[in-house]
PDB file of C-alpha atoms in Angstrom:
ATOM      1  CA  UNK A  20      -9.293 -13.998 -10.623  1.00 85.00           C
ATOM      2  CA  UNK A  21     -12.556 -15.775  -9.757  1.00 89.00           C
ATOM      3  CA  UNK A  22     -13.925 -14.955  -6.687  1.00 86.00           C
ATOM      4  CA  UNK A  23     -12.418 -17.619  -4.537  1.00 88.00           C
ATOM      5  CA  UNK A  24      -8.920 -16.912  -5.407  1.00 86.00           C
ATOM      6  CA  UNK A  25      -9.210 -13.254  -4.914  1.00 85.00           C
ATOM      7  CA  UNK A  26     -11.279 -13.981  -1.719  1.00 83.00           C
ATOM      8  CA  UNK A  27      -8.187 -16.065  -0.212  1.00 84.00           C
ATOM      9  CA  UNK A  28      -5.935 -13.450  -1.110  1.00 81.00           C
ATOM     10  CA  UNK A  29      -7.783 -10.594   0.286  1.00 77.00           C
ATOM     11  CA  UNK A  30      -8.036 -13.284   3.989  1.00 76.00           C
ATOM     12  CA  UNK A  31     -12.113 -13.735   3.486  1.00 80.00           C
ATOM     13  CA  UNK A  32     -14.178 -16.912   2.376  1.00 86.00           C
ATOM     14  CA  UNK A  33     -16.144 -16.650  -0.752  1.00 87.00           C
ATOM     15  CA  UNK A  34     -19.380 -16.326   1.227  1.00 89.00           C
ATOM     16  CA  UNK A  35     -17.940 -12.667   2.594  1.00 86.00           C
ATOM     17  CA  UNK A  36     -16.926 -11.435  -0.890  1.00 85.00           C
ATOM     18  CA  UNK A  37     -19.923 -12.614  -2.691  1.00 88.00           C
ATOM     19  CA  UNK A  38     -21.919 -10.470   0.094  1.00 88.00           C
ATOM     20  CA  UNK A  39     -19.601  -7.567  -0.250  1.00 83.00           C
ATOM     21  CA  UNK A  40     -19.972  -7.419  -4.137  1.00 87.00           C
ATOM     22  CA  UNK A  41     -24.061  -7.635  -3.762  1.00 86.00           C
ATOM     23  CA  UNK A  42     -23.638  -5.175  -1.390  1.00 82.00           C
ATOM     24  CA  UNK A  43     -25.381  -6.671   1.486  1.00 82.00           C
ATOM     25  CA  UNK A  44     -22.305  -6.534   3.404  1.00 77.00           C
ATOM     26  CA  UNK A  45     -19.754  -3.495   3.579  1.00 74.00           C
ATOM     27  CA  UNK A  46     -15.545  -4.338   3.687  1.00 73.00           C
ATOM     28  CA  UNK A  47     -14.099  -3.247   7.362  1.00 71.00           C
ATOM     29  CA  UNK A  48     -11.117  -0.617   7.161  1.00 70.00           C
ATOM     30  CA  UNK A  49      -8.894  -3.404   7.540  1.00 67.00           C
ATOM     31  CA  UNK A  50      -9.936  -5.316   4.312  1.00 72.00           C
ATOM     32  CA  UNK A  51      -9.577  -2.037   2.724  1.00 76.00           C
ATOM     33  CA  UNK A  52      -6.396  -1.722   4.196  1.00 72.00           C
ATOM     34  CA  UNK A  53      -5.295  -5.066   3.067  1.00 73.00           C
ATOM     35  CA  UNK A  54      -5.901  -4.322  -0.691  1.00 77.00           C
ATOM     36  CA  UNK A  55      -3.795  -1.338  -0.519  1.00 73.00           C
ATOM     37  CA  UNK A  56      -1.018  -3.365   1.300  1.00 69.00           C
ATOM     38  CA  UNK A  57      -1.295  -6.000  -1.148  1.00 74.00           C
ATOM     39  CA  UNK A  58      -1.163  -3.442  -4.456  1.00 75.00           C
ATOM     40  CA  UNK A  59      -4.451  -4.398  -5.184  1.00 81.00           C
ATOM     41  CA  UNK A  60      -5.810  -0.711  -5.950  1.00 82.00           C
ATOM     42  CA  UNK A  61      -4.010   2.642  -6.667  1.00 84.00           C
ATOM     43  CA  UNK A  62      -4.029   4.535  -3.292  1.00 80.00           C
ATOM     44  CA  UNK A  63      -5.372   7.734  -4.755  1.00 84.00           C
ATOM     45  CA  UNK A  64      -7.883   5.299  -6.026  1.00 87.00           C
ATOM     46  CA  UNK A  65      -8.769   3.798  -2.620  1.00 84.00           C
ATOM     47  CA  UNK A  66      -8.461   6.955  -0.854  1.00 84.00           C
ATOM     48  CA  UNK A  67     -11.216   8.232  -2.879  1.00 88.00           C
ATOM     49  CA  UNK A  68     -13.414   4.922  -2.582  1.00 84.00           C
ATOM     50  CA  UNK A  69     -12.847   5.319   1.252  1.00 83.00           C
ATOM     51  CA  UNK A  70     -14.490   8.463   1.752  1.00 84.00           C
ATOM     52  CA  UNK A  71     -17.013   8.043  -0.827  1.00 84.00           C
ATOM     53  CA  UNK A  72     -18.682   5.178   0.444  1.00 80.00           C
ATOM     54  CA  UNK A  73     -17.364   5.492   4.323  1.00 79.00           C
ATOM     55  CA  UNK A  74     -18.027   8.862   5.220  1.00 79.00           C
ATOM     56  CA  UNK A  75     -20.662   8.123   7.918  1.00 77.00           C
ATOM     57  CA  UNK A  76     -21.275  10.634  10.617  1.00 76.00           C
ATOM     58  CA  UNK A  77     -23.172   8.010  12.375  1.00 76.00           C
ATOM     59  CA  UNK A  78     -20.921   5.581  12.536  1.00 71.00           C
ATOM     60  CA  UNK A  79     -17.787   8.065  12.523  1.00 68.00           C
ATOM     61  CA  UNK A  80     -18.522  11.129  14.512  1.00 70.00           C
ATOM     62  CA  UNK A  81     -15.300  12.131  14.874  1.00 67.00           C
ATOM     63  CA  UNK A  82     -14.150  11.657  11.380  1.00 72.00           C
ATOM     64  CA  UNK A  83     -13.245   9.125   9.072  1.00 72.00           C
ATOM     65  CA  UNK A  84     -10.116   6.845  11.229  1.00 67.00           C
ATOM     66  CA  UNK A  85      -6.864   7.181   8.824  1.00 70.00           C
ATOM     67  CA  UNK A  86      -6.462   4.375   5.786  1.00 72.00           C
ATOM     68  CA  UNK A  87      -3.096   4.144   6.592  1.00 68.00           C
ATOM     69  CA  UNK A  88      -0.793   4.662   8.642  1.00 62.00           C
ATOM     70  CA  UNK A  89      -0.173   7.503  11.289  1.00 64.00           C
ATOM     71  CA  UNK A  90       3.295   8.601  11.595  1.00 65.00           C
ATOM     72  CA  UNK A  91       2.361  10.214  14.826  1.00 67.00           C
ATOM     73  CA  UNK A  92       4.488   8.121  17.297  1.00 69.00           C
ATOM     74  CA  UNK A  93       7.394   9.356  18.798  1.00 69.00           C
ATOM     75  CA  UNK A  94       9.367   6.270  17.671  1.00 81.00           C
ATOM     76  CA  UNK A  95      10.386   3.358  14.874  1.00 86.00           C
ATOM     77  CA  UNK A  96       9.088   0.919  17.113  1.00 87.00           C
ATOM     78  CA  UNK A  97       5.846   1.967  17.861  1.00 83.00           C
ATOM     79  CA  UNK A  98       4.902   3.088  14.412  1.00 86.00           C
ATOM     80  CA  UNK A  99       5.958   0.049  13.385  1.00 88.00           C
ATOM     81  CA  UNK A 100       4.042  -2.172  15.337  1.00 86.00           C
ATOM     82  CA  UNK A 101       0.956  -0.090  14.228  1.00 82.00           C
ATOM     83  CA  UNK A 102       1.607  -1.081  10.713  1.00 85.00           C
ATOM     84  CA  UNK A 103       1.655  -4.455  11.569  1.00 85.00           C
ATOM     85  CA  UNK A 104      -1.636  -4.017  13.497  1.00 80.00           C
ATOM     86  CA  UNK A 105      -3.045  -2.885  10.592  1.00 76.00           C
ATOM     87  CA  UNK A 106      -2.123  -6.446   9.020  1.00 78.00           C
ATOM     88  CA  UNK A 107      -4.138  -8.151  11.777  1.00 76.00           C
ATOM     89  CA  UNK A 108      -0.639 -10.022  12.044  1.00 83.00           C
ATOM     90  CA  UNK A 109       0.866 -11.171  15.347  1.00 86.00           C
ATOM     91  CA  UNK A 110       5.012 -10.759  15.799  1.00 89.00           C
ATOM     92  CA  UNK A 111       5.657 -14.036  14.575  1.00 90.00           C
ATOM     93  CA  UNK A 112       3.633 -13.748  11.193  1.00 89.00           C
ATOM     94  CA  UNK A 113       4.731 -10.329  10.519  1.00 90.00           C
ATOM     95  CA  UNK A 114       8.105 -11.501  10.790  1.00 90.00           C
ATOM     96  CA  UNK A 115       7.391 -14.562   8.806  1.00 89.00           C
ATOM     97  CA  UNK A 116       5.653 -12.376   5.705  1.00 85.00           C
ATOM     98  CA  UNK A 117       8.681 -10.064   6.202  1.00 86.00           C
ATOM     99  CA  UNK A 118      11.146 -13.289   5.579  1.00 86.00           C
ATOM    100  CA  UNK A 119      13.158 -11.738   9.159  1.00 89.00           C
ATOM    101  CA  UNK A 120      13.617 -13.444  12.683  1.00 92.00           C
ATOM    102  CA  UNK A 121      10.560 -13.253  15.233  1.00 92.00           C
ATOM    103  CA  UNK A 122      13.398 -11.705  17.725  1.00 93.00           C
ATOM    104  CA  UNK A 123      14.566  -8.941  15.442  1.00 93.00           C
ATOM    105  CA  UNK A 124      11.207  -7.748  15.146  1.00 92.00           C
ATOM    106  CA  UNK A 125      10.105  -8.076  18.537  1.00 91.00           C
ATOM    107  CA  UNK A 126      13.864  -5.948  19.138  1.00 91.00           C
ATOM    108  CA  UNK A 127      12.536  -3.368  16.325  1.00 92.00           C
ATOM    109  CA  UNK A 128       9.281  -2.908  18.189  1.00 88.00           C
ATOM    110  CA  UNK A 129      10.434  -2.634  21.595  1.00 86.00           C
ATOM    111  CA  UNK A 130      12.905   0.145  20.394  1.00 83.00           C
ATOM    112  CA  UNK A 131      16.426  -2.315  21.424  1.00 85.00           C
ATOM    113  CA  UNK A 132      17.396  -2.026  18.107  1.00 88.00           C
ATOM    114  CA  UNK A 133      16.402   0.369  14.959  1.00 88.00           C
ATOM    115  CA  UNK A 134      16.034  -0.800  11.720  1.00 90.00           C
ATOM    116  CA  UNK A 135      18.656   0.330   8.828  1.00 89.00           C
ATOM    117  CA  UNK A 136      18.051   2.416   5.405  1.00 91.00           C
ATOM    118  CA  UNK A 137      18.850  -1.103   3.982  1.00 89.00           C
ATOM    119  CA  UNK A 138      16.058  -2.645   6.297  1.00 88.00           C
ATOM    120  CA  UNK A 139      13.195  -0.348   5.966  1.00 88.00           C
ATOM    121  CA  UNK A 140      13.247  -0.692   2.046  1.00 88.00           C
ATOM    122  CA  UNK A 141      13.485  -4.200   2.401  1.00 85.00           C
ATOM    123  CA  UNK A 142       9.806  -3.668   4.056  1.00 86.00           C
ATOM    124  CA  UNK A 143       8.964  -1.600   1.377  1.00 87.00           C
ATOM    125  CA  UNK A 144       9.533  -4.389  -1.207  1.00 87.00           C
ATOM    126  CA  UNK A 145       7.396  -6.670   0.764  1.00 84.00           C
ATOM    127  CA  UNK A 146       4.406  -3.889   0.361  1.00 82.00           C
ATOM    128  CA  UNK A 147       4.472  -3.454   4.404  1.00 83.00           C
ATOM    129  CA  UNK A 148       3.382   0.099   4.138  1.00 82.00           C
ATOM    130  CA  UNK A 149       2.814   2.760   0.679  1.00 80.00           C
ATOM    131  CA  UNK A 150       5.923   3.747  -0.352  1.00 82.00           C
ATOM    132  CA  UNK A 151       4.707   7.569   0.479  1.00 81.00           C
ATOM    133  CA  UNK A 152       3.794   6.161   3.860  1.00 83.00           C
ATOM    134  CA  UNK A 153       7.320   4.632   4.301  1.00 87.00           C
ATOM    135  CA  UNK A 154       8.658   7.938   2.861  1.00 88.00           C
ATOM    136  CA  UNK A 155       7.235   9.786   5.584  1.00 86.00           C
ATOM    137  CA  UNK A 156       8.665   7.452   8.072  1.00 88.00           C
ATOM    138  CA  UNK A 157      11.722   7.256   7.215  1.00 90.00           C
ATOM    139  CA  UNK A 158      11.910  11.379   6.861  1.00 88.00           C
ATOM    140  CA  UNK A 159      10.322  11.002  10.623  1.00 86.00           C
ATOM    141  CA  UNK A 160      12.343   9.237  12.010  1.00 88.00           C
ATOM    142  CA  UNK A 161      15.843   8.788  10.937  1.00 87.00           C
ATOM    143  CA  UNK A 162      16.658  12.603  10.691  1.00 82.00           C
ATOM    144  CA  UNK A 163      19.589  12.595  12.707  1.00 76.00           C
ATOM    145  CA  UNK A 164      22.517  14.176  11.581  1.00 73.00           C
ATOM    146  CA  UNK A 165      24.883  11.985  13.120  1.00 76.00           C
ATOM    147  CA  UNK A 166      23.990   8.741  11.283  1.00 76.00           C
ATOM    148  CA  UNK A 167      23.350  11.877   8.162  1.00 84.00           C
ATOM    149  CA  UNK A 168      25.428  14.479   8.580  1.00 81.00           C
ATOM    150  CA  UNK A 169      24.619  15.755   5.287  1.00 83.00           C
ATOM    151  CA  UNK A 170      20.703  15.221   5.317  1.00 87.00           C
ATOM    152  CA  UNK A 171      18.713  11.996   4.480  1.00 91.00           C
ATOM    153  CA  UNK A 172      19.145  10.220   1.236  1.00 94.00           C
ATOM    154  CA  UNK A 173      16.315   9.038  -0.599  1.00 93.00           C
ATOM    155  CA  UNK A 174      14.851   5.669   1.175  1.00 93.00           C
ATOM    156  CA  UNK A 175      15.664   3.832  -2.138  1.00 92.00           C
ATOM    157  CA  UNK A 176      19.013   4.596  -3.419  1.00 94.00           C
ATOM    158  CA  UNK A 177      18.960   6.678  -6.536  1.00 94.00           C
ATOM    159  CA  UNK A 178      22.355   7.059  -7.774  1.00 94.00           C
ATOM    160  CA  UNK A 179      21.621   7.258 -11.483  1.00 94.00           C
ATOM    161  CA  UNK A 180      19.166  10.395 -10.033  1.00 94.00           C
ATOM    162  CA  UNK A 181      21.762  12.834  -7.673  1.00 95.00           C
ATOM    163  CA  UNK A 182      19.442  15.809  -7.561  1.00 94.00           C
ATOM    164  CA  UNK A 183      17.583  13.597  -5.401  1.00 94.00           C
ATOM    165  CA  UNK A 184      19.851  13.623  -2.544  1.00 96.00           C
ATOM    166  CA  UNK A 185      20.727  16.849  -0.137  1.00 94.00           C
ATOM    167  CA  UNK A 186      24.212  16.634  -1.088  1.00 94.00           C
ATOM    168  CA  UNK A 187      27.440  15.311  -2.087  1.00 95.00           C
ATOM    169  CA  UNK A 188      28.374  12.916   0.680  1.00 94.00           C
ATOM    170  CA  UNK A 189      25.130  11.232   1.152  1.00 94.00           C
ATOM    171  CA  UNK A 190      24.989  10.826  -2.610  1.00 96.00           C
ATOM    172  CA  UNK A 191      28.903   9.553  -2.505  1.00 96.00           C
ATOM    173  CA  UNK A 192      28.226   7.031  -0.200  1.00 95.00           C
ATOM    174  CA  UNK A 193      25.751   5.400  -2.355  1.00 96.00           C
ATOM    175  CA  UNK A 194      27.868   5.191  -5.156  1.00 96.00           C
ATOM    176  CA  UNK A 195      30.575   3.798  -2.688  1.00 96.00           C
ATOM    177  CA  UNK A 196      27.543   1.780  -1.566  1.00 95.00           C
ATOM    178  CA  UNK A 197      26.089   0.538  -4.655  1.00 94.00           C
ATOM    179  CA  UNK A 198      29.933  -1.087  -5.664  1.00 95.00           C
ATOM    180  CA  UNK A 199      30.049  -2.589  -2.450  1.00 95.00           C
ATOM    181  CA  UNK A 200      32.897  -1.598  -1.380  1.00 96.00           C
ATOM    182  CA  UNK A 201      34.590  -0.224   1.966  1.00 96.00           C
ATOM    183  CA  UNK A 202      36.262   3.485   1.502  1.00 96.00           C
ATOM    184  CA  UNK A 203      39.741   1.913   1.453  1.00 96.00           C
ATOM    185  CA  UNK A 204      38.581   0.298  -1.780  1.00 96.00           C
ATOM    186  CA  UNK A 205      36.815   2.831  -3.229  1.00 97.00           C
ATOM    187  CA  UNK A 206      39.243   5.414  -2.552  1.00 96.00           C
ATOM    188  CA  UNK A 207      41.599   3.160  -4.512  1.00 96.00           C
ATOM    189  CA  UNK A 208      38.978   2.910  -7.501  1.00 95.00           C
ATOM    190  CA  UNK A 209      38.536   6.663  -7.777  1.00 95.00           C
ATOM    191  CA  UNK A 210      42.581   7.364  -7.147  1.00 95.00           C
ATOM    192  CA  UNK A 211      42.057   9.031  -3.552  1.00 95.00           C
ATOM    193  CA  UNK A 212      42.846   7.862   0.047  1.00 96.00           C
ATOM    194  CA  UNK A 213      40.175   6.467   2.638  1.00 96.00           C
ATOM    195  CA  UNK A 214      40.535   9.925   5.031  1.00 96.00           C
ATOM    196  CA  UNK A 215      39.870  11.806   2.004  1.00 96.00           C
ATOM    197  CA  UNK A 216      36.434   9.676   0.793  1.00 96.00           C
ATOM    198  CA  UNK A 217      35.193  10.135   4.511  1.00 95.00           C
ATOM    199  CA  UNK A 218      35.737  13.467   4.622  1.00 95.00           C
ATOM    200  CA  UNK A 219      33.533  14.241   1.454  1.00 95.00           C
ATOM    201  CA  UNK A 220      31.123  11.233   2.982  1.00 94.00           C
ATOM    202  CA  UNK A 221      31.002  13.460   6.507  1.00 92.00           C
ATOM    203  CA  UNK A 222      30.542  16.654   4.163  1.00 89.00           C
ATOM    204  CA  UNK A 223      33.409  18.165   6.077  1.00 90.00           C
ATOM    205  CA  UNK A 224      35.245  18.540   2.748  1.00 91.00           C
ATOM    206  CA  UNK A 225      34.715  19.415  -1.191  1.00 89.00           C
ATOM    207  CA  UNK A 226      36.234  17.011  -3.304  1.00 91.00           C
ATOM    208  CA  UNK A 227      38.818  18.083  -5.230  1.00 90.00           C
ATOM    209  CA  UNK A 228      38.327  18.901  -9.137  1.00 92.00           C
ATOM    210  CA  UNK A 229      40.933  16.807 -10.279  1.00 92.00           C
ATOM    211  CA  UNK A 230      38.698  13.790  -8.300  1.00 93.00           C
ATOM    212  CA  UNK A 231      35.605  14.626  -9.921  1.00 95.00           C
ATOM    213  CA  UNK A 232      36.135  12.621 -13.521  1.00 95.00           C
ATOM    214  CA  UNK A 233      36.643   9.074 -11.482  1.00 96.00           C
ATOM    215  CA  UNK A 234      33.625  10.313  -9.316  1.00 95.00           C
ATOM    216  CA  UNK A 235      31.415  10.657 -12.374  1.00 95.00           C
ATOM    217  CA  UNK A 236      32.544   7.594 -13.795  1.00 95.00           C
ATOM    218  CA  UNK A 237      31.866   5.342 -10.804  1.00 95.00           C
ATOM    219  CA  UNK A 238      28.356   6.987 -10.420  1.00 94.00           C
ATOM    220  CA  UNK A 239      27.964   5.969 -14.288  1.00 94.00           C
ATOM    221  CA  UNK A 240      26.142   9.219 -15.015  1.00 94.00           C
ATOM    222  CA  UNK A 241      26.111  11.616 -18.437  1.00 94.00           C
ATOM    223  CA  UNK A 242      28.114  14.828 -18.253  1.00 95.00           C
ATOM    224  CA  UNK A 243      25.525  16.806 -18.424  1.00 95.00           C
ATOM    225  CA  UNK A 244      24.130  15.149 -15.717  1.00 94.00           C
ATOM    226  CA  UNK A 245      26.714  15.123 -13.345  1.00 95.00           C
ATOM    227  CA  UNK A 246      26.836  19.413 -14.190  1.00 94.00           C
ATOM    228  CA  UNK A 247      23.589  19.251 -12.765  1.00 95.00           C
ATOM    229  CA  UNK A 248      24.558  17.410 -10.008  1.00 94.00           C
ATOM    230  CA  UNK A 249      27.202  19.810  -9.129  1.00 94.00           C
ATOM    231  CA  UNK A 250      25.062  22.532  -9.459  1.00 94.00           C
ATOM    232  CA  UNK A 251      22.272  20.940  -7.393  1.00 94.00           C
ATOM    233  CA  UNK A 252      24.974  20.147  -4.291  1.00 94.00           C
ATOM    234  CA  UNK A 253      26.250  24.044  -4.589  1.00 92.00           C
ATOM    235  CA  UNK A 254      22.956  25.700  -3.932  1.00 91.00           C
ATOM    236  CA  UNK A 255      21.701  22.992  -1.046  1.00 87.00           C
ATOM    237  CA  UNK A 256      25.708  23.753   0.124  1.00 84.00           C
ATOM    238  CA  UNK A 257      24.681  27.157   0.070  1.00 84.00           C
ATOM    239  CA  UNK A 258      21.334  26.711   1.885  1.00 80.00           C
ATOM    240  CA  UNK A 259      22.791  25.131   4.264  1.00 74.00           C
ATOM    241  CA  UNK A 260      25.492  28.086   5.212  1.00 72.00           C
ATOM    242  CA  UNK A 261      22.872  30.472   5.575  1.00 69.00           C
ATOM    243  CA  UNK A 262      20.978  28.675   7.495  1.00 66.00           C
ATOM    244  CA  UNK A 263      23.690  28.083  10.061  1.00 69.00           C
ATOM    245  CA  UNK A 264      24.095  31.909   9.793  1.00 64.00           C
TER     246      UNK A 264
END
């Protein structure tokens, strides 16, 4: 890029960058923040940029303020309008870089309405937030075992990857998920019946063997794999009982 290109991107003129590369002038926490938003630079990288050339006593008695995001608030909302502080963005542009309505967001922040699974990667595709940041935010706050009665998925489905879900039903319904289809249908696909398919979903039930071919099949995984799978599912199954006990 030549420097005005990559100034507009970063939000400066050229004037500010040529300062900041001669050194006269040092990049705020939110310009930092802004090239780890936008991909920019590595985060480990950054990190380590951050405290090398910002550690200032002086200027930051109390310690170095956090690069990005806190999950320290007690809800979605909140946290989420933080992120978008750290954008310098009001409602309406935050929305508009997010390609959603002003009014869902302004529902999202005020805690009305929560954002989905489906939702919060969308963010993560538009580089809101790191994806360990969203991660962390997701595993914050959307740990509820009624909307996951058998623990959270991954944010990002992962079907072709089961070990990376806490069990059988939350990795079900993402196969169920991924085909797009209601349980009626799936259970039809995989030669079951809908109570069955939410039963397994709900974890309230083991699958039968004679199910577990058309399972494998629809989740388009290796034998071997799928082994594992099973495997994986009957320890965490296990876990789970004696933790309950």
């Amino acid at each position: 890029m030549t420097p005005k290109e990559f100034a507009e991107l970063i939000g400066i003129i050229p004037a500010a960058l040529e300062r900041l590369e001669e050194g006269s002038l040092g990049p705020s926490v939110d310009r930092l923040r802004i090239l780890l938003g936008k991909n920019l630079v590595p985060e480990n990288d950054l990190q380590s940029a951050y405290h090398h050339f910002f550690d200032d006593p002086a200027r930051y008695p109390n310690g170095l303020p956090p690069l990005t995001p806190l999950i320290n608030n007690p809800v979605v909302g909140n946290w989420l309008a933080e992120v978008r502080g750290l954008h310098a963005m009001t409602q309406q542009e935050f929305a508009g870089t997010l390609g959603i309505q002003w009014k869902t967001l302004r529902y999202w922040e005020s805690g009305e309405e929560k954002p989905s699974r489906e939702q919060l990667g969308y963010l993560l595709d538009r580089n809101v937030a790191p994806k360990n940041t969203m991660e962390a935010a997701f595993q914050k706050f959307y740990k509820n075992p009624h909307n996951f009665p058998g623990g959270l998925p991954p944010l990002v489905p992962e079907v072709h990857n089961p070990i990376a879900y806490p069990s059988f039903g939350t990795w079900l319904t993402d196969i169920r998920e991924q085909h797009n289809m209601a349980r009626k249908e799936f259970a039809e696909l995989i030669g079951s019946d809908e109570k069955s398919v939410r039963s397994w979903e709900m974890n309230t039930r083991n699958p039968t063997v004679q199910i577990l071919p058309a399972v494998r099949h629809a989740a388009g995984i290796s034998v071997d794999m799928f082994r594992t799978a099973l495997e994986h599912f009957s320890r965490a199954r296990a876990a789970r009982s004696v933790a309950r006990n």
